[in-house]
Coordinates of C-alpha atoms and ligand atoms in Angstrom, one line a residue:
X1 CA -14.5 -62.3 -16.0
X2 CA -16.1 -58.9 -16.9
X3 CA -18.2 -58.1 -20.0
X4 CA -16.0 -56.1 -22.3
X5 CA -17.3 -56.1 -25.9
X6 CA -15.6 -52.8 -26.7
X7 CA -12.0 -53.5 -25.8
X8 CA -10.2 -50.4 -26.8
X9 CA -7.2 -51.3 -28.9
X10 CA -6.1 -47.7 -29.7
X11 CA -3.4 -46.8 -27.3
X12 CA -0.8 -49.5 -27.7
X13 CA 2.3 -49.8 -25.5
X14 CA 3.6 -52.6 -27.6
X15 CA 2.7 -53.6 -31.2
X16 CA 4.0 -57.0 -32.5
X17 CA 3.9 -57.1 -36.3
X18 CA 4.6 -60.2 -38.5
X19 CA 7.0 -61.6 -36.0
X20 CA 8.7 -64.9 -36.7
X21 CA 11.3 -66.5 -34.5
X22 CA 13.4 -69.5 -35.5
X23 CA 15.7 -72.0 -33.7
X24 CA 18.5 -73.9 -35.2
X25 CA 18.6 -77.3 -33.6
X26 CA 20.7 -80.5 -34.1
X27 CA 17.8 -82.0 -36.0
X28 CA 17.2 -79.0 -38.2
X29 CA 15.4 -75.6 -38.5
X30 CA 12.4 -74.9 -36.3
X31 CA 10.0 -71.9 -36.5
X32 CA 8.8 -71.5 -32.9
X33 CA 6.8 -68.3 -33.6
X34 CA 5.2 -67.9 -37.0
X35 CA 4.0 -64.5 -38.3
X36 CA 2.4 -63.3 -35.1
X37 CA 0.5 -60.0 -34.8
X38 CA -1.0 -58.5 -31.6
X39 CA -0.9 -55.4 -29.4
X40 CA -0.5 -54.7 -25.7
X41 CA -2.5 -51.6 -25.0
X42 CA -1.7 -49.2 -22.1
X43 CA -3.0 -50.4 -18.7
X44 CA -4.4 -53.7 -20.0
X45 CA -3.7 -57.2 -19.1
X46 CA -3.2 -59.4 -22.2
X47 CA -3.0 -63.2 -21.7
X48 CA -1.2 -65.5 -24.1
X49 CA -2.5 -69.0 -23.7
X50 CA -1.5 -72.3 -25.2
X51 CA 0.0 -75.7 -24.5
X52 CA 3.7 -76.2 -23.8
X53 CA 5.8 -75.7 -26.9
X54 CA 3.3 -73.4 -28.6
X55 CA 5.8 -70.5 -28.7
X56 CA 4.3 -68.3 -26.0
X57 CA 7.4 -68.1 -23.7
X58 CA 9.6 -67.6 -26.8
X59 CA 7.4 -64.6 -27.7
X60 CA 7.7 -63.2 -24.1
X61 CA 11.5 -63.6 -24.2
X62 CA 11.8 -61.8 -27.5
X63 CA 9.9 -58.8 -26.1
X64 CA 12.3 -58.4 -23.2
X65 CA 15.3 -59.3 -25.3
X66 CA 16.3 -62.5 -23.5
X67 CA 16.1 -64.9 -26.4
X68 CA 19.2 -67.2 -26.5
X69 CA 20.8 -65.9 -29.7
X70 CA 22.0 -68.3 -31.2
X71 CA 20.3 -70.8 -31.5
X72 CA 17.2 -68.5 -31.6
X73 CA 16.9 -65.8 -34.2
X74 CA 14.2 -63.2 -35.1
X75 CA 13.9 -63.9 -38.8
X76 CA 11.5 -61.1 -39.6
X77 CA 8.9 -58.7 -38.1
X78 CA 9.0 -55.9 -35.5
X79 CA 8.3 -55.3 -31.8
X80 CA 7.4 -51.7 -31.6
X81 CA 7.7 -50.2 -28.1
X82 CA 7.0 -46.5 -27.7
X83 CA 7.7 -45.9 -31.4
X84 CA 11.0 -47.8 -31.2
X85 CA 11.5 -51.1 -33.0
X86 CA 13.2 -53.3 -30.3
X87 CA 14.3 -55.8 -32.9
X88 CA 16.6 -53.3 -34.5
X89 CA 18.5 -52.5 -31.2
X90 CA 21.8 -54.0 -30.3
X91 CA 22.3 -55.7 -26.9
X92 CA 23.7 -52.6 -25.2
X93 CA 20.6 -50.6 -26.2
X94 CA 18.3 -53.4 -25.2
X95 CA 19.7 -53.3 -21.7
X96 CA 18.4 -49.8 -21.3
X97 CA 14.8 -51.2 -21.6
X98 CA 15.3 -54.6 -19.9
X99 CA 14.4 -54.8 -16.3
X100 CA 13.5 -51.1 -16.2
X101 CA 10.9 -50.3 -18.9
X102 CA 10.1 -53.9 -19.5
X103 CA 10.4 -56.3 -16.6
X104 CA 9.7 -60.1 -16.3
X105 CA 8.8 -62.5 -13.5
X106 CA 9.1 -66.2 -13.9
X107 CA 7.3 -69.4 -12.8
X108 CA 9.4 -70.5 -9.9
X109 CA 10.6 -67.7 -7.6
X110 CA 12.8 -70.0 -5.5
X111 CA 15.1 -70.4 -8.4
X112 CA 15.0 -66.7 -9.3
X113 CA 15.8 -65.4 -5.8
X114 CA 19.3 -65.8 -4.4
X115 CA 19.2 -68.0 -1.3
X116 CA 22.4 -66.4 0.3
X117 CA 21.1 -62.8 0.3
X118 CA 18.3 -61.4 2.4
X119 CA 15.1 -60.4 0.7
X120 CA 15.8 -56.7 1.5
X121 CA 19.3 -56.9 0.0
X122 CA 17.9 -58.3 -3.2
X123 CA 15.2 -55.6 -3.6
X124 CA 17.9 -53.1 -2.7
X125 CA 20.0 -54.5 -5.6
X126 CA 17.1 -54.0 -8.0
X127 CA 16.6 -50.4 -6.8
X128 CA 20.3 -49.6 -7.1
X129 CA 20.5 -51.0 -10.6
X130 CA 17.5 -48.9 -11.6
X131 CA 19.2 -45.8 -10.1
X132 CA 22.5 -46.5 -11.7
X133 CA 20.9 -46.8 -15.1
X134 CA 18.9 -43.6 -14.5
X135 CA 22.1 -41.8 -13.5
X136 CA 23.9 -43.1 -16.6
X137 CA 21.1 -42.0 -18.9
X138 CA 20.4 -38.7 -17.3
X139 CA 24.0 -37.9 -16.1
X140 CA 22.4 -36.6 -12.9
X141 CA 23.9 -37.2 -9.5
X142 CA 22.3 -38.9 -6.6
X143 CA 24.3 -38.8 -3.4
X144 CA 22.3 -41.4 -1.6
X145 CA 22.5 -44.0 -4.3
X146 CA 26.1 -43.3 -5.3
X147 CA 27.0 -43.7 -1.6
X148 CA 25.5 -47.1 -1.2
X149 CA 26.7 -48.5 -4.6
X150 CA 30.3 -49.5 -4.2
X151 CA 32.0 -49.3 -7.5
X152 CA 35.0 -51.4 -6.1
X153 CA 32.8 -54.5 -6.2
X154 CA 34.6 -57.3 -8.0
X155 CA 33.4 -57.8 -11.6
X156 CA 32.8 -61.4 -11.0
X157 CA 29.9 -60.8 -8.6
X158 CA 26.4 -60.1 -9.8
X159 CA 25.4 -58.4 -6.5
X160 CA 26.5 -54.9 -5.8
X161 CA 28.0 -54.7 -2.3
X162 CA 25.5 -53.0 -0.1
X163 CA 26.7 -51.3 3.0
X164 CA 26.0 -53.3 6.2
X165 CA 23.7 -50.5 7.3
X166 CA 21.1 -49.7 4.6
X167 CA 20.5 -46.0 4.5
X168 CA 17.0 -44.9 5.6
X169 CA 16.0 -43.6 2.1
X170 CA 16.8 -47.0 0.6
X171 CA 15.2 -48.9 3.5
X172 CA 12.1 -46.9 3.1
X173 CA 11.8 -47.7 -0.6
X174 CA 12.3 -51.5 0.1
X175 CA 9.6 -51.3 2.7
X176 CA 7.3 -49.4 0.3
X177 CA 7.9 -52.1 -2.4
X178 CA 6.9 -54.9 0.1
X179 CA 3.9 -52.9 1.2
X180 CA 2.8 -52.5 -2.4
X181 CA 2.6 -56.3 -2.8
X182 CA 0.5 -56.4 0.4
X183 CA 3.2 -57.9 2.7
X184 CA 1.9 -57.0 6.2
X185 CA 5.2 -57.0 8.1
X186 CA 7.8 -55.6 5.6
X187 CA 10.4 -54.7 8.2
X188 CA 10.6 -58.3 9.3
X189 CA 10.3 -59.9 5.8
X190 CA 13.2 -57.8 4.4
X191 CA 15.5 -59.5 7.0
X192 CA 14.5 -63.0 5.9
X193 CA 16.0 -65.4 3.3
X194 CA 13.9 -66.7 0.3
X195 CA 13.9 -70.3 1.6
X196 CA 12.3 -69.1 4.8
X197 CA 9.2 -67.9 3.0
X198 CA 6.2 -69.6 1.4
X199 CA 5.7 -69.9 -2.4
X200 CA 3.1 -67.1 -2.4
X201 CA 5.4 -64.8 -0.4
X202 CA 8.3 -65.5 -2.7
X203 CA 6.2 -64.7 -5.8
X204 CA 5.1 -61.4 -4.1
X205 CA 8.8 -60.6 -3.5
X206 CA 9.5 -61.3 -7.2
X207 CA 6.6 -59.0 -8.2
X208 CA 8.0 -56.3 -5.7
X209 CA 11.4 -56.5 -7.3
X210 CA 10.0 -56.3 -10.8
X211 CA 7.8 -53.3 -9.9
X212 CA 10.6 -51.5 -8.1
X213 CA 12.0 -50.9 -11.6
X214 CA 8.8 -49.0 -12.3
X215 CA 8.3 -50.9 -15.6
X216 CA 5.8 -49.8 -18.3
X217 CA 5.3 -53.5 -19.2
X218 CA 5.5 -56.5 -16.9
X219 CA 5.8 -59.9 -18.6
X220 CA 4.7 -62.7 -16.2
X221 CA 5.6 -66.2 -17.5
X222 CA 3.4 -68.8 -15.7
X223 CA 3.7 -66.7 -12.5
X224 CA 1.2 -68.8 -10.5
X225 CA 1.8 -72.4 -11.8
X226 CA 3.9 -73.4 -8.8
X227 CA 1.3 -72.1 -6.3
X228 CA -1.7 -73.7 -4.7
X229 CA -5.2 -72.6 -6.0
X230 CA -5.9 -70.2 -3.1
X231 CA -2.5 -68.5 -3.3
X232 CA -2.8 -68.5 -7.1
X233 CA -6.0 -66.5 -6.9
X234 CA -4.4 -64.0 -4.4
X235 CA -1.4 -63.4 -6.6
X236 CA -3.5 -62.9 -9.8
X237 CA -5.8 -60.5 -7.9
X238 CA -2.8 -58.6 -6.7
X239 CA -1.3 -58.4 -10.2
X240 CA -4.5 -57.0 -11.6
X241 CA -4.8 -54.4 -8.7
X242 CA -1.1 -53.3 -9.1
X243 CA -1.6 -52.9 -12.8
X244 CA -3.9 -50.0 -12.2
X245 CA -2.0 -48.7 -9.1
X246 CA 1.4 -48.4 -10.7
X247 CA 0.2 -47.7 -14.2
X248 CA 1.7 -50.6 -16.0
X249 CA 0.6 -53.1 -18.6
X250 CA 0.8 -56.9 -18.1
X251 CA 1.5 -59.6 -20.6
X252 CA 0.5 -62.8 -18.8
X253 CA 1.8 -66.1 -20.3
X254 CA -0.1 -69.2 -19.2
X255 CA -1.0 -72.7 -20.3
X256 CA -4.2 -72.3 -18.3
X257 CA -7.2 -70.6 -19.8
X258 CA -8.9 -70.6 -16.4
X259 CA -6.1 -68.4 -15.1
X260 CA -6.5 -66.0 -18.0
X261 CA -10.3 -65.8 -17.4
X262 CA -9.7 -64.4 -13.9
X263 CA -7.7 -61.4 -14.8
X264 CA -7.2 -60.8 -18.6
X265 CA -8.8 -58.1 -20.6
X266 CA -7.9 -59.8 -23.9
X267 CA -6.8 -63.4 -24.6
X268 CA -4.4 -64.5 -27.4
X269 CA -4.6 -68.2 -28.0
X270 CA -1.5 -69.8 -29.6
X271 CA -1.1 -73.2 -31.2
X272 CA 2.0 -74.6 -32.7
X273 CA 3.7 -71.2 -33.1
X274 CA 0.6 -69.4 -34.5
X275 CA -2.1 -67.2 -33.1
X276 CA -5.3 -69.1 -33.8
X277 CA -7.8 -66.8 -31.9
X278 CA -7.8 -63.3 -30.3
X279 CA -10.6 -61.7 -28.5
X280 CA -11.7 -59.9 -25.4
X281 CA -11.9 -62.3 -22.5
X282 CA -15.7 -62.0 -22.5
X283 CA -16.1 -62.8 -26.2
X284 CA -13.6 -65.6 -26.0
X285 CA -15.4 -67.4 -23.1
X286 CA -19.0 -66.6 -24.2
X287 CA -18.5 -67.4 -27.9
X288 CA -15.2 -69.2 -28.6
X289 CA -14.8 -69.8 -32.4
X290 CA -11.7 -71.9 -33.0
X291 CA -12.0 -75.6 -32.4
X292 CA -8.8 -75.6 -30.3
X293 CA -10.1 -72.8 -28.0
X294 CA -13.4 -74.8 -27.7
X295 CA -11.3 -77.9 -26.8
X296 CA -9.3 -75.9 -24.2
X297 CA -12.5 -74.7 -22.6
X298 CA -14.0 -78.2 -22.5
X299 CA -11.0 -79.2 -20.4
X300 CA -11.6 -76.6 -17.6
X301 CA -13.3 -78.1 -14.6
X302 CA -16.2 -75.6 -13.8
X303 CA -18.4 -75.8 -10.8
X304 CA -21.4 -76.8 -12.9
X305 CA -19.6 -79.4 -14.9
X306 CA -19.2 -83.0 -13.8
X307 CA -15.4 -83.4 -13.8
X308 CA -15.7 -87.0 -15.0
X309 CA -17.1 -85.5 -18.3
X310 CA -14.1 -83.3 -19.1
X311 CA -13.1 -83.8 -22.7
X312 CA -9.3 -83.7 -23.3
X313 CA -8.2 -82.7 -26.8
X314 CA -7.1 -85.9 -28.5
X315 CA -3.6 -86.1 -30.1
X316 CA -0.7 -83.8 -29.5
X317 CA 0.9 -80.7 -30.9
X318 CA 2.6 -81.3 -34.3
X319 CA 6.3 -81.5 -34.6
X320 CA 7.5 -78.0 -35.6
X321 CA 10.6 -79.4 -37.2
X322 CA 8.3 -80.7 -39.9
X323 CA 4.9 -78.8 -39.6
X324 CA 1.9 -79.9 -41.5
X325 CA 1.3 -78.2 -44.9
X326 CA -2.3 -77.1 -44.0
X327 CA -3.9 -76.2 -40.8
X328 CA -1.7 -77.2 -37.9
X329 CA -4.6 -78.3 -35.8
X330 CA -6.1 -80.5 -38.5
X331 CA -5.0 -83.8 -37.1
X332 CA -6.8 -83.1 -33.8
X333 CA -9.8 -81.3 -35.3
X334 CA -13.2 -83.0 -35.6
X335 CA -14.3 -80.4 -38.1
X336 CA -11.4 -80.8 -40.5
X337 CA -12.3 -80.5 -44.2
X338 CA -10.3 -81.3 -47.3
X339 CA -9.1 -77.7 -47.6
X340 CA -7.7 -77.8 -44.1
X341 CA -5.2 -80.4 -45.1
X342 CA -4.1 -78.6 -48.2
X343 CA -3.9 -74.9 -47.2
X344 CA -3.1 -72.8 -44.2
X345 CA -5.9 -70.7 -42.9
X346 CA -5.2 -67.0 -42.2
X347 CA -6.2 -65.0 -39.1
X348 CA -9.4 -63.1 -40.1
X349 CA -11.8 -60.8 -38.2
X350 CA -14.8 -63.1 -37.9
X351 CA -16.6 -60.6 -35.6
X352 CA -15.8 -57.1 -34.3
X353 CA -12.5 -57.3 -32.3
X354 CA -12.6 -61.1 -32.5
X355 CA -10.1 -62.8 -34.8
X356 CA -9.8 -66.4 -35.7
X357 CA -7.6 -68.6 -37.9
X358 CA -10.0 -71.3 -39.2
X359 CA -11.6 -72.2 -42.6
X360 CA -15.0 -72.6 -40.8
X361 CA -15.2 -68.8 -40.8
X362 CA -13.9 -68.0 -44.3
X363 CA -10.4 -67.9 -45.8
Ligands
SF4_1 FE1 -10.3 -77.5 -37.9 FE2 -10.0 -76.8 -40.5 FE3 -10.5 -74.9 -38.7 FE4 -8.2 -76.1 -38.8 S1 -9.0 -74.8 -40.3 S2 -9.3 -75.7 -37.0 S3 -8.8 -78.2 -39.3 S4 -11.9 -76.6 -39.2

């Protein structure tokens, strides 16, 4: 964790404004993301943290355009990416951004990688799709890429047919992608299948595939949850290094505040579909304001803390099919006041660049 009291929020790659996302379920209407505002600046790592069901993954999917519509629906708000409101785009236009400008990696790489294709072939697919899109948008020709992409591939297959012998230009780019994610023997790894690799290696492959698209924004949804602690630390360190090397921004989605503390520039804490606190990682850890954030911090086993004294937050997240009238954290909050049960607090700037949604700091 680095001291960063003056987090610069001026140059934003993505600006989320008043965003609400609803789901229609068998049991009724559910607002999974409620009036959310935040920015992802250029070359910064923003972590969205919260318990399962707080809306953080729904938020990530909405940015990359992978929400299941229906039952999900963006009811209002905007997602401004490079002066373009992504919410207003149709599916065809969204595809021009997805995977290329905005890429995503998921929690369990084993289910994201195809076990019947070699690692090298899968990275080649990602590169070829990027080139195909580039050709479509620029109308330029690329002999090498056109040669290896076989347009006679049956429509039912998701994988473009790659010639048995991968041309050197493409092979070099695959090897460069693997070297980028610090894989020591890329020539050998590109010939392996995903099930032959460790969890950490598979996640590196997923990062390599995502970065081969040269995205401006990488959304990482619980990218280290399936990994052991040592590999988790390595992958997080790698992501942070690559952010600067390849000039991308990262939106890290995690249930684990400890993970965010290792790499984030700014932390957005979500609870029951709302942002309850937003601050630089230094401010959030040195002076947490919201009782929920304080509760999350008290659950982190630190070296100096006796792990038998960890204090879990009592109770559970409220049912979003029928959310409380007032503060959504009231039933779990030891500071709850009368006003908290009757009215919803608003996100206010309690300190410079430090926002909180709690009546303890004003209305
Ligand atoms: Fe607790 Fe009230 Fe603040 Fe909600 S608004 S977190 S109930 S003190």
